[in-house]
mmCIF file of C-alpha atoms and ligand atoms in Angstrom:
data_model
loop_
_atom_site.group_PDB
_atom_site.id
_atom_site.type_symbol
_atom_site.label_atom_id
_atom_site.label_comp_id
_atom_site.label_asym_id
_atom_site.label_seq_id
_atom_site.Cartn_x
_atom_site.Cartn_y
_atom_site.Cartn_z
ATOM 1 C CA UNK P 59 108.499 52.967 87.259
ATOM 2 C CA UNK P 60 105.311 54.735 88.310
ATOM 3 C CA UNK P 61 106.074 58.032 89.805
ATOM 4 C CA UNK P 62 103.428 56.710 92.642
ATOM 5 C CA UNK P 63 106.213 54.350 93.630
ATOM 6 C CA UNK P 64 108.545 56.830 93.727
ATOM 7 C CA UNK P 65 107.726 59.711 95.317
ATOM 8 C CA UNK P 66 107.821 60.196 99.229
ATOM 9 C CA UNK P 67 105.044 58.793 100.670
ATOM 10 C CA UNK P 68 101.701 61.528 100.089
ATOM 11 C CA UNK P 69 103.764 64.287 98.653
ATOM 12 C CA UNK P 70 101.607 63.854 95.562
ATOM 13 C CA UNK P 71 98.456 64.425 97.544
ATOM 14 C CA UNK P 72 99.773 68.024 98.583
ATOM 15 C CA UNK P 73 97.379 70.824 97.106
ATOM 16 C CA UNK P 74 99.962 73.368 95.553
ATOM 17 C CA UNK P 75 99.871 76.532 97.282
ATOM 18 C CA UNK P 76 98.110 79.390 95.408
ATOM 19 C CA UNK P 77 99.600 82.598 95.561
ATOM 20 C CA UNK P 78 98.485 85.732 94.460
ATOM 21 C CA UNK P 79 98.247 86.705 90.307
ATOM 22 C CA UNK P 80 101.771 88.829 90.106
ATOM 23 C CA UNK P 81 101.115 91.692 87.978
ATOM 24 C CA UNK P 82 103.982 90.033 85.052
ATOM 25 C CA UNK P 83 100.894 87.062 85.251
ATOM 26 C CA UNK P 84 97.130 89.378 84.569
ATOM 27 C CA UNK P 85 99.162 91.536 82.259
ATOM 28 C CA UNK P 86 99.277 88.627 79.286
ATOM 29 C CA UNK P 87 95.225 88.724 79.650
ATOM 30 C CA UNK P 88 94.640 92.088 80.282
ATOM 31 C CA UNK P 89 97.302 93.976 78.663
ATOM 32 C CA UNK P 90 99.467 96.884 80.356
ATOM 33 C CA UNK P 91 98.560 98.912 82.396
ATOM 34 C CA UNK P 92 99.487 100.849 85.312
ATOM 35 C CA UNK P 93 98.785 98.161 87.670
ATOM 36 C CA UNK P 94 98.195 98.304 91.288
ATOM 37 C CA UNK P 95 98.778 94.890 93.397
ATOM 38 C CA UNK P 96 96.663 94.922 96.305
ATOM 39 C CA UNK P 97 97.003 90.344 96.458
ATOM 40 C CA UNK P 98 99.657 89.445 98.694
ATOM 41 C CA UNK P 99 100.207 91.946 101.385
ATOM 42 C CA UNK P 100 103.693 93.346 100.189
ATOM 43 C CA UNK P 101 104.597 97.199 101.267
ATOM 44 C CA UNK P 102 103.227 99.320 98.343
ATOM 45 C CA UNK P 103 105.877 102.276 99.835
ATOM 46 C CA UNK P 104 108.805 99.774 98.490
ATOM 47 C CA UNK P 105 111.511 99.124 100.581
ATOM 48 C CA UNK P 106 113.541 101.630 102.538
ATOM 49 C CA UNK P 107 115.864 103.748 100.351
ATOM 50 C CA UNK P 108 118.653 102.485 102.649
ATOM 51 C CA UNK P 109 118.247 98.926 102.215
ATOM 52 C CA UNK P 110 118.248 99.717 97.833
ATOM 53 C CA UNK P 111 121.132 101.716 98.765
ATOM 54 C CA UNK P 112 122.816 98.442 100.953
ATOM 55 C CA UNK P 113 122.475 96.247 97.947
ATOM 56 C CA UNK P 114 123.945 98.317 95.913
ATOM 57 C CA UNK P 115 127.261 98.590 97.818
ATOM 58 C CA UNK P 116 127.068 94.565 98.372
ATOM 59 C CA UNK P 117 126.417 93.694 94.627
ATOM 60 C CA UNK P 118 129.973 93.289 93.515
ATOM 61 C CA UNK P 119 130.397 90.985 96.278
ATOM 62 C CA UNK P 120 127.938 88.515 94.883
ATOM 63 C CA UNK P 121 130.891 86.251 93.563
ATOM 64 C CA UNK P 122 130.769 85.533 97.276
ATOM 65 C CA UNK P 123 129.069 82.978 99.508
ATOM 66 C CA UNK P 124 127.092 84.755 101.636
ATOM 67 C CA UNK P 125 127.763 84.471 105.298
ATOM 68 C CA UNK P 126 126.137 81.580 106.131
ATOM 69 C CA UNK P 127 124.345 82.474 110.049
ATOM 70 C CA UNK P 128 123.752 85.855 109.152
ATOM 71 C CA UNK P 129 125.845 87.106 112.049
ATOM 72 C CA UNK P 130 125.182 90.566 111.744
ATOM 73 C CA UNK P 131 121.844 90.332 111.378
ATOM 74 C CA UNK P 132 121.547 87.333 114.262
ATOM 75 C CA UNK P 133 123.163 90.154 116.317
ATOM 76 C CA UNK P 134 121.463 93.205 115.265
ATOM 77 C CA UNK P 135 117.934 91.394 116.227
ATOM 78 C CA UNK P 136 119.287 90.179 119.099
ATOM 79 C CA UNK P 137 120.277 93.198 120.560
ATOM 80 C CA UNK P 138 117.198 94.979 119.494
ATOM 81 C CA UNK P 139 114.848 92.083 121.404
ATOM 82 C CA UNK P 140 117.862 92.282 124.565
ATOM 83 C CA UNK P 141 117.973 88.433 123.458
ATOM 84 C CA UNK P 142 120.842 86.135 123.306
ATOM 85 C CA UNK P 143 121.652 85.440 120.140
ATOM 86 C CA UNK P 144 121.054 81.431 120.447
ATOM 87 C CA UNK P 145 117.658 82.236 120.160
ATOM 88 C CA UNK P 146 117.494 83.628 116.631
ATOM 89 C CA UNK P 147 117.256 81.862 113.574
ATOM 90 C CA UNK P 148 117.340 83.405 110.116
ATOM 91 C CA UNK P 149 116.079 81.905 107.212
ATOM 92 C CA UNK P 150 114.964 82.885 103.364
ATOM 93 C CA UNK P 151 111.461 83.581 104.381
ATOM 94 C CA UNK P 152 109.033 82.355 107.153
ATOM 95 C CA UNK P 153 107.858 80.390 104.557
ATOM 96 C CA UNK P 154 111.087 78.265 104.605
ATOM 97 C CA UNK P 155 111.407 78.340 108.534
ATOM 98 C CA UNK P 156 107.648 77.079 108.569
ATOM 99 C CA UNK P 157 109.240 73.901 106.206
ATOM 100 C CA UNK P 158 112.116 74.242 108.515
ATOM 101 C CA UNK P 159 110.049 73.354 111.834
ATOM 102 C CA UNK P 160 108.115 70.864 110.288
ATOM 103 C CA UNK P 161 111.294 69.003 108.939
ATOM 104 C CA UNK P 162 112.727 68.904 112.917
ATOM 105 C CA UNK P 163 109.894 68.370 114.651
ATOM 106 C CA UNK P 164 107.307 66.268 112.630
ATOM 107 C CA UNK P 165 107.076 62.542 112.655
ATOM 108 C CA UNK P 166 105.149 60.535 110.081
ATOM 109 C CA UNK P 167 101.376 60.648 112.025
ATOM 110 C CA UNK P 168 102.153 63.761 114.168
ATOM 111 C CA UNK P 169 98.923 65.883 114.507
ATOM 112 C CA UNK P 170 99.148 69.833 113.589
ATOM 113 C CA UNK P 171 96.359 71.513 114.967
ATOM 114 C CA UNK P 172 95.793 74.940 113.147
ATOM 115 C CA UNK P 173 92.780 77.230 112.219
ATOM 116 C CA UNK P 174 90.584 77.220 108.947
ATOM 117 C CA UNK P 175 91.383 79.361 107.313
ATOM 118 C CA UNK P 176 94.856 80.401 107.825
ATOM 119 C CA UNK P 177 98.007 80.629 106.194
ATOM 120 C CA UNK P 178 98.183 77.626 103.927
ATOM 121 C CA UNK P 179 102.185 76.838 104.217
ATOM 122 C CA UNK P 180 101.414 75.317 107.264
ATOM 123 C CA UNK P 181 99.177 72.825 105.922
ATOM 124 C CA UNK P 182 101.854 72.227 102.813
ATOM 125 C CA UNK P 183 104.867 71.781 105.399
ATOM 126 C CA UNK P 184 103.183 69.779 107.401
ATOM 127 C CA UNK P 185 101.659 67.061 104.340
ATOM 128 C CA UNK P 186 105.339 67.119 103.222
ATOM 129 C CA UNK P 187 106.271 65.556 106.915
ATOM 130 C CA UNK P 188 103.532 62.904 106.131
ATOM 131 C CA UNK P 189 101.958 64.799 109.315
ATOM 132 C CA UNK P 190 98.702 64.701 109.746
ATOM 133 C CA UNK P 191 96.654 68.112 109.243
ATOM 134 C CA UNK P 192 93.657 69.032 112.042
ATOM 135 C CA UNK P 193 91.736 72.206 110.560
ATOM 136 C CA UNK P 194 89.511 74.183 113.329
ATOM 137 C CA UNK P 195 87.212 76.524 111.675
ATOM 138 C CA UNK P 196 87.847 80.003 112.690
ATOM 139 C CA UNK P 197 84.690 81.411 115.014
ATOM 140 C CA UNK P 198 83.364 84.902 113.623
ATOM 141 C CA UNK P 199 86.526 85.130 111.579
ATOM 142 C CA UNK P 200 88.511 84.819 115.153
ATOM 143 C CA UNK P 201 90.814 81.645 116.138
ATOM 144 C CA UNK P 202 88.689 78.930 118.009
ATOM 145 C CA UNK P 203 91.181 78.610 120.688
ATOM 146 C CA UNK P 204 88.931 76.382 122.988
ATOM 147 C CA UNK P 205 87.837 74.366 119.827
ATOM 148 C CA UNK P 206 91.505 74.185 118.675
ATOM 149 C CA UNK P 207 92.064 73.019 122.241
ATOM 150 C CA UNK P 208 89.614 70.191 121.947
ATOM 151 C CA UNK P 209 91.205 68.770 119.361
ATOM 152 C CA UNK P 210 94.594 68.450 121.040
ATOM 153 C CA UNK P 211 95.765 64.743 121.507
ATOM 154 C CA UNK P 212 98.313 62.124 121.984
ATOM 155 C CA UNK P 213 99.596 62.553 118.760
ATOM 156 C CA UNK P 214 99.353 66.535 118.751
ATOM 157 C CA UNK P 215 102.801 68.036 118.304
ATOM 158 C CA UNK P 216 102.502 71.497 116.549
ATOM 159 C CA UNK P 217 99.752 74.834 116.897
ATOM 160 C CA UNK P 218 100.033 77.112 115.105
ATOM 161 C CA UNK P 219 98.467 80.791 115.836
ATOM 162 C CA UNK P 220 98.669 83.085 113.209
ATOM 163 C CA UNK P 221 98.176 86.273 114.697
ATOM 164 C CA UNK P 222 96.675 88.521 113.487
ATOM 165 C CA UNK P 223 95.212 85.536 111.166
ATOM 166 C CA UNK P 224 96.035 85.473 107.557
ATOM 167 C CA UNK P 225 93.325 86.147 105.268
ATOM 168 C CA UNK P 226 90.575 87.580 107.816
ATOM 169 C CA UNK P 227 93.543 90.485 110.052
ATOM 170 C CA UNK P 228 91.582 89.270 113.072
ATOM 171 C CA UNK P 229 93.896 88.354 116.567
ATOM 172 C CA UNK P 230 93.825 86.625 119.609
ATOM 173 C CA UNK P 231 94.020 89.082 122.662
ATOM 174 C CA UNK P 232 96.620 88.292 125.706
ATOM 175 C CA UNK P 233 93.990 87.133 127.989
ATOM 176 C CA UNK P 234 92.565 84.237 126.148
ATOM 177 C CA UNK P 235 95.870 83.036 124.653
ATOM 178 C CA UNK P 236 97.438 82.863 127.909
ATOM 179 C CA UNK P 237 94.304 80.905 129.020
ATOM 180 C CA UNK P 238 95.107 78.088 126.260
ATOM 181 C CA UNK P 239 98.745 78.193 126.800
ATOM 182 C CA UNK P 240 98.189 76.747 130.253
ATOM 183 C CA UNK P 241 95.406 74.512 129.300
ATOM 184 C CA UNK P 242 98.698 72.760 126.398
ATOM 185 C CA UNK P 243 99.822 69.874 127.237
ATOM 186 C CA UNK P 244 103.546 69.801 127.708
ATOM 187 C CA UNK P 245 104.440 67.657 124.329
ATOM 188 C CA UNK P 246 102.973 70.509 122.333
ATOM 189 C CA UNK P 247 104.948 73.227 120.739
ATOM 190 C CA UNK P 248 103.366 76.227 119.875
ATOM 191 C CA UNK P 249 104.082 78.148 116.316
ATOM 192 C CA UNK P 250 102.827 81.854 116.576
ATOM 193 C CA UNK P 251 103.359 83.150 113.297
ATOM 194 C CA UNK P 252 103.843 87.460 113.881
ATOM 195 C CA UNK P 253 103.947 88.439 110.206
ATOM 196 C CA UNK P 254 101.470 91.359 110.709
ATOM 197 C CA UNK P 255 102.729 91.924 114.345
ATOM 198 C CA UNK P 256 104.070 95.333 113.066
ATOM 199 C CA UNK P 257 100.421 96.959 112.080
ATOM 200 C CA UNK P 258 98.657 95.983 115.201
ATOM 201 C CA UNK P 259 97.153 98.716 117.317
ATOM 202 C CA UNK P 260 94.940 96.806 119.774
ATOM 203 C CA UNK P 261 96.664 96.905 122.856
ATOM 204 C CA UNK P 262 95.266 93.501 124.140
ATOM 205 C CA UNK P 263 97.872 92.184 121.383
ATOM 206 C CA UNK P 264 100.074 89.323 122.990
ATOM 207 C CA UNK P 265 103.815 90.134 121.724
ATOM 208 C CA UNK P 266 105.196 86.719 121.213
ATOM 209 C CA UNK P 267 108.892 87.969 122.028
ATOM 210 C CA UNK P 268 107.643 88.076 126.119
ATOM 211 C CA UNK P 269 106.913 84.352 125.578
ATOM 212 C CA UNK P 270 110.175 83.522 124.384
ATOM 213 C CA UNK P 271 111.781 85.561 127.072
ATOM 214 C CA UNK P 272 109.731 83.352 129.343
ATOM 215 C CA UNK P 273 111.356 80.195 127.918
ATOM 216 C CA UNK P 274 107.795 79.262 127.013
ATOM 217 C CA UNK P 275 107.756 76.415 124.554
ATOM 218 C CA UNK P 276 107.064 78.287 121.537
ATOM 219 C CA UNK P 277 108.484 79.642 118.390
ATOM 220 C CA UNK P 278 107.621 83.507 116.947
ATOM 221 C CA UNK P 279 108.003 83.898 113.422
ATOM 222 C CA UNK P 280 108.798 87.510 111.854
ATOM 223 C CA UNK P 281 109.618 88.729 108.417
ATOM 224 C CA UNK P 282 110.758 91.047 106.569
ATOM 225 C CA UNK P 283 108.469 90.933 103.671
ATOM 226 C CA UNK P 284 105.608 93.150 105.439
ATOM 227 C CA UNK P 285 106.328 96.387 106.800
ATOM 228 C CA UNK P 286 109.626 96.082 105.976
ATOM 229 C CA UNK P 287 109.001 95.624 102.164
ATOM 230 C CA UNK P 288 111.347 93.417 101.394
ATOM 231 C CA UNK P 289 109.318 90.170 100.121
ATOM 232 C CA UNK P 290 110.945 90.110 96.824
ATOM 233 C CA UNK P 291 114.522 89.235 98.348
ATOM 234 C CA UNK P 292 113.066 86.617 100.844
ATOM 235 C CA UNK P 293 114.309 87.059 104.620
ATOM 236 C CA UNK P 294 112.254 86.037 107.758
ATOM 237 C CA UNK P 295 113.423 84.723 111.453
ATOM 238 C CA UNK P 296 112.295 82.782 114.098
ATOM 239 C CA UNK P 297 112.529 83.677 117.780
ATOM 240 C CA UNK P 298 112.382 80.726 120.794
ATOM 241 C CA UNK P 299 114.094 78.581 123.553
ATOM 242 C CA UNK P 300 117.698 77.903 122.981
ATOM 243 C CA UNK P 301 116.777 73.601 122.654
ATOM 244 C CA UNK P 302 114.282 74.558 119.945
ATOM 245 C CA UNK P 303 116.145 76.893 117.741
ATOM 246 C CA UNK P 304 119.015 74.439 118.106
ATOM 247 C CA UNK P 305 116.878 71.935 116.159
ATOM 248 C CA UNK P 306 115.997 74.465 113.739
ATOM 249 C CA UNK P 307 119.968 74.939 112.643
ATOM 250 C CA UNK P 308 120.286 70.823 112.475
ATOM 251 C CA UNK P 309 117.842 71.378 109.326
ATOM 252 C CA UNK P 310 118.934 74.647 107.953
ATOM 253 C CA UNK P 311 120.524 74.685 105.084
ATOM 254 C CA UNK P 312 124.184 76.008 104.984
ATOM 255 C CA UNK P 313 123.547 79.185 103.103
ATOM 256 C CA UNK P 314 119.565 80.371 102.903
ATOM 257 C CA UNK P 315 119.735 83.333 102.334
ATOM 258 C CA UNK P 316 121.862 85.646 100.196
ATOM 259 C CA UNK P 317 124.440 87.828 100.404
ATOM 260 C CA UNK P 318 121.709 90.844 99.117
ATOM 261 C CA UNK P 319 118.939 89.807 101.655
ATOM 262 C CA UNK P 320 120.993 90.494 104.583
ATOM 263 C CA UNK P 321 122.356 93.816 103.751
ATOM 264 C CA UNK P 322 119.214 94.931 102.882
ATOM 265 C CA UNK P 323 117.465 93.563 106.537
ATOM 266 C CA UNK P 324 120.071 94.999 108.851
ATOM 267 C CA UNK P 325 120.078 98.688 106.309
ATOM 268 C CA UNK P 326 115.313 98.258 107.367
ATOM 269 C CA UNK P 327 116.127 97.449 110.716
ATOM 270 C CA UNK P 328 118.233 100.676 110.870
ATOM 271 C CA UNK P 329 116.034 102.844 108.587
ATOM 272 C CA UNK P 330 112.868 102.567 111.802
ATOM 273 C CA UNK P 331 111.695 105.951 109.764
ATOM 274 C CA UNK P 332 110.406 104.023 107.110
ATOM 275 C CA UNK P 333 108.999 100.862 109.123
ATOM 276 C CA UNK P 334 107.000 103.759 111.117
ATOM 277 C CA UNK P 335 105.784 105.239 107.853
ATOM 278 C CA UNK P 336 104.620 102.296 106.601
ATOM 279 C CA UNK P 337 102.542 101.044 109.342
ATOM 280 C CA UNK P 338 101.019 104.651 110.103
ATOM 281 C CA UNK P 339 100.278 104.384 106.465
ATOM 282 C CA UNK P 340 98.506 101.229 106.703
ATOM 283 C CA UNK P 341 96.789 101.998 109.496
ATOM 284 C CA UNK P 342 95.198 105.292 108.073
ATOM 285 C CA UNK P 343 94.666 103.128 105.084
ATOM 286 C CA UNK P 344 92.349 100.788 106.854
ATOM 287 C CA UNK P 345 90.469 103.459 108.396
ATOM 288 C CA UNK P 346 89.996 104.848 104.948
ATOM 289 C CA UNK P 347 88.855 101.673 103.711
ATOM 290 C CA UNK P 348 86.243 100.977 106.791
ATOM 291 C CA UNK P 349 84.917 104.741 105.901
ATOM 292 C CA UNK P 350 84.109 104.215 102.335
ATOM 293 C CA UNK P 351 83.307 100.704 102.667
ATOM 294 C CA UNK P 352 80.546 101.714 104.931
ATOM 295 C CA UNK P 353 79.360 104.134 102.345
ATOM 296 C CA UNK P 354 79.284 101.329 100.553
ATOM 297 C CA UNK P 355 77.070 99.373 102.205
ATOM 298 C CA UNK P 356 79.892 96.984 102.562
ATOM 299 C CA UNK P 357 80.522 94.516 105.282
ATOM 300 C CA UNK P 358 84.227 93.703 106.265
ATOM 301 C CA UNK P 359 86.556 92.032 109.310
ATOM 302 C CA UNK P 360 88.193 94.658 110.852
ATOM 303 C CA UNK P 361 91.933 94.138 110.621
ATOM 304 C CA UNK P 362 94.922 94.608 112.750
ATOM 305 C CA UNK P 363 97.216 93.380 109.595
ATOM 306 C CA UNK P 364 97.912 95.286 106.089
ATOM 307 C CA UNK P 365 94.634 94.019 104.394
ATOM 308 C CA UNK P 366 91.151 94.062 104.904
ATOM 309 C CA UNK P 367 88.637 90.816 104.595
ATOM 310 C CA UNK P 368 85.657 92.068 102.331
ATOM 311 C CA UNK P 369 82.527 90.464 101.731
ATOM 312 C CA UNK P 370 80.511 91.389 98.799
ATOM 313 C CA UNK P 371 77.848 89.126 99.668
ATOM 314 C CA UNK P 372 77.762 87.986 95.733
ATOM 315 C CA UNK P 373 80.553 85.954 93.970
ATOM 316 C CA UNK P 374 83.795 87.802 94.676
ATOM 317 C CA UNK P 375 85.399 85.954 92.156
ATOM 318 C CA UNK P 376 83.277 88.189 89.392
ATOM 319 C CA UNK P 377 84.462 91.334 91.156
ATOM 320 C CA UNK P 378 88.020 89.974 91.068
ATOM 321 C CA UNK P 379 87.726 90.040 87.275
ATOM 322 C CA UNK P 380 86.213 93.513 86.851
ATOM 323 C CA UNK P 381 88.282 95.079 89.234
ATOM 324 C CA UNK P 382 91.341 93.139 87.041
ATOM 325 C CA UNK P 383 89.766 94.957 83.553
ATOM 326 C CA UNK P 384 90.543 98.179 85.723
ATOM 327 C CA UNK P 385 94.081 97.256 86.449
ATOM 328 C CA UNK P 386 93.787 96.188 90.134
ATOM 329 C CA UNK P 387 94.474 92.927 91.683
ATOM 330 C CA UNK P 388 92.491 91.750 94.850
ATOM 331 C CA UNK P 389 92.876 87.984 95.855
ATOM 332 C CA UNK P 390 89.209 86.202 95.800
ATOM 333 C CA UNK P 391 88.313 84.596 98.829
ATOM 334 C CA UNK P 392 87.060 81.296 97.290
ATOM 335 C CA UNK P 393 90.397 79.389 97.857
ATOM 336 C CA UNK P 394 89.405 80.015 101.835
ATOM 337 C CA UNK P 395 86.351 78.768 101.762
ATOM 338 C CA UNK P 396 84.553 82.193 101.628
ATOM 339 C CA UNK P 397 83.326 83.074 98.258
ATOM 340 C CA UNK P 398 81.992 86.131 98.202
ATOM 341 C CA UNK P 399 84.303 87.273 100.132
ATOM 342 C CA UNK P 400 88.153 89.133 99.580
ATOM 343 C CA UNK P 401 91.477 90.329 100.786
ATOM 344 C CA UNK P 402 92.292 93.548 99.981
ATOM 345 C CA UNK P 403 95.680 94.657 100.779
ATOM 346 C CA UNK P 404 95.938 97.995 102.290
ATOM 347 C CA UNK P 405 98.431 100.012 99.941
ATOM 348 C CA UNK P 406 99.549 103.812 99.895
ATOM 349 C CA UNK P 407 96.606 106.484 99.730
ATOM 350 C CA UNK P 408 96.630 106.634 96.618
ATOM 351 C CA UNK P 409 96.114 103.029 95.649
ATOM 352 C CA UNK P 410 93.359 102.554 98.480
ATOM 353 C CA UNK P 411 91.154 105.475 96.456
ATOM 354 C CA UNK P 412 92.009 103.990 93.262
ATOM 355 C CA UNK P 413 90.471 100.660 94.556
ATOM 356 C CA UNK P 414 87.476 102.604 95.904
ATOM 357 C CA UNK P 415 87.004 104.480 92.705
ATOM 358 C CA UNK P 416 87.161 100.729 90.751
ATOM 359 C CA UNK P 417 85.068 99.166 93.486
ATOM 360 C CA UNK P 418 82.369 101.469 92.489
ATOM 361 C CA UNK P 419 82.555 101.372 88.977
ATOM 362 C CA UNK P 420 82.456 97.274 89.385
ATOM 363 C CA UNK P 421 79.691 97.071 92.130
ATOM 364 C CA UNK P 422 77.752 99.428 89.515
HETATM 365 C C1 PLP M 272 103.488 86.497 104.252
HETATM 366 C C2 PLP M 272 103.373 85.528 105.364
HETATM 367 C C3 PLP M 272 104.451 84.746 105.776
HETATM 368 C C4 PLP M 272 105.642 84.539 104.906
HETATM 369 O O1 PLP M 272 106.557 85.467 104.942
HETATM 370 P P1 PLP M 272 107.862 85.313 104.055
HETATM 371 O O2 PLP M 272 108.919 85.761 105.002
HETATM 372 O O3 PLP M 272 107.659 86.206 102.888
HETATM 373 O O4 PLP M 272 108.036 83.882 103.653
HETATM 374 C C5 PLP M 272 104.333 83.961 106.907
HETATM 375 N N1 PLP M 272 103.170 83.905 107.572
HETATM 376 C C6 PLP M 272 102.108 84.597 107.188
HETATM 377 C C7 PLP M 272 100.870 84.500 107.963
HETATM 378 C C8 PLP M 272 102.167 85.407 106.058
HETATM 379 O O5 PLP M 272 101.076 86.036 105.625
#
């Protein structure tokens, strides 16, 4: 039988996601070297010392199912947001609570309005619900939240808001997102994806955990794989009304995420000294970056998030390479629609000059 025939309806249609090359990938091209990954936003301080230190007490316990709600992590967060605990989920990623909403909430020929570009899971989890994807091209890097607003219909059943946006670290301020939340219809249920929340430092910033308290009809997604530096062990949660995170559990699977993972979060959570040195560190970092970037000539998106959007103004995907021959790994912005343009992720000093130092000895 043709695999057309039987496959779920479209699934074969779905554009794989593209993440960025992992250092184990450039090194068969480009030999060894010490390599700095600057591709997909992870913390380049590593993870807090506590959280290694967590693992390392849990990891003769691994004959073990894990504990499948994550109680003591449902709590801790709880407590920490003065939530109740009914409105946390936790999941192995936000990637897989992104799949997660989509699987309770989408019907075949829902509409999911979202920005272009933006975090591409969304567009993947929503394909897989045979939902139907509406793209809204960002305005001056910035979510179109009028144009977004325009496109809202019958059929419209998710938005999401990634804020600050994934690739271009721009963010919608308080004023104008409360303006489109009124302006929503009441069938439509707002995803505001908070994966950079930590490295914001505009204070116009709307913190999605006031709009759950509100009973707003939204969910916040979090995780631990920014400033928390914990991506490699895959932990995220989602934040909302009681109704909505009680669909979320109908579609969870029993045991997401491992025994490891949750140490490791509640040991972060606890460690704030290190979640505090990593975002002052990326926010120095970005001013560092803006500084020598203007030297440069250079134009860029300023960012609230842990990477900076570069344009080059020439094909970035040539830079990519060059700056790859000197052992650093950017992720080219043609995959966004922008081609001479980049992310940069913001690392530790140390990697931010080395990236400089490269930049110039590529840019000639
Ligand atoms: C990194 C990222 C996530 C995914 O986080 P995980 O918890 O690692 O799955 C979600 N949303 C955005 C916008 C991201 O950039």
């Amino acid at each position: 039988m043709r695999i057309e025939r039987l496959a779920r309806k479209g699934i074969l249609a779905i554009a794989p996601y593209v993440a960025g090359k992992s250092i184990e990938e450039v090194q068969k091209e480009y030999g060894t070297k010490r390599w700095v990954k600057l591709a997909s936003n992870e913390n380049l301080l590593g993870p807090s010392p506590r959280a290694v230190k967590a693992i390392r007490r849990e990891l003769p316990n691994i004959y073990l199912y894990p504990e499948g709600p994550c109680s003591v992590l449902r709590r801790t967060l709880a407590q920490r947001f003065s939530l109740p605990e009914k409105r946390v989920v936790i999941s192995n990623g936000a990637d897989n609570l992104i799949l997660m909403i989509a699987s309770a909430f989408l019907n075949e020929g829902d509409e999911v309005v979202m920005a272009d570009p933006t975090f591409p899971v969304y567009t993947n989890a929503t394909q897989i619900m045979g939902g139907k994807v509406v793209k809204v091209r960002l305005n001056d890097y910035t979510h179109d939240l009028e144009g977004m607003l325009k496109r809202v219909n019958r059929r419209t059943k998710l938005i999401f808001v990634c804020n600050p946006n994934n690739p271009t670290g721009t963010i919608v301020c308080q004023e104008s997102f409360d303006r489109f939340l009124q302006r929503l219809p009441a069938r439509v249920i707002v995803i505001l994806d908070e994966a950079y929340g930590d490295f914001v430092e505009e204070t116009s910033y709307p913190n999605g955990l006031e709009y759950v308290k509100s009973g707003k009809q939204m969910i916040v997604l979090r995780t631990f794989s920014k400033a928390y530096g914990l991506a490699g062990l895959r932990i995220g949660y989602a934040l909302g009304r009681e109704d909505l995170i009680d669909c979320l559990y109908q579609v969870r699977d029993p045991f997401p995420v491992h025994r490891l993972a949750q140490v490791a979060a509640v040991a972060a959570l606890r460690d704030q000294k290190h979640a505090a040195r990593s975002i002052q560190m990326v926010r120095a970092g970005r001013r560092y970056l803006y500084k020598e970037l203007d030297k440069m000539g250079l134009s860029y998106v300023p960012s609230q998030a842990n990477f900076v959007f570069i344009d080059f103004e020439r094909d970035s995907e040539e830079i990519f390479k060059g700056l790859l021959r000197e052992g650093i790994i950017i992720r080219p912005g043609k995959i966004w629609g922008y081609p001479t343009c980049a992310r940069v992720t913001v690392g530790r000093m140390e990697d931010n000059r080395r990236f400089i130092k490269a930049l110039h000895k590529v840019i000639g």
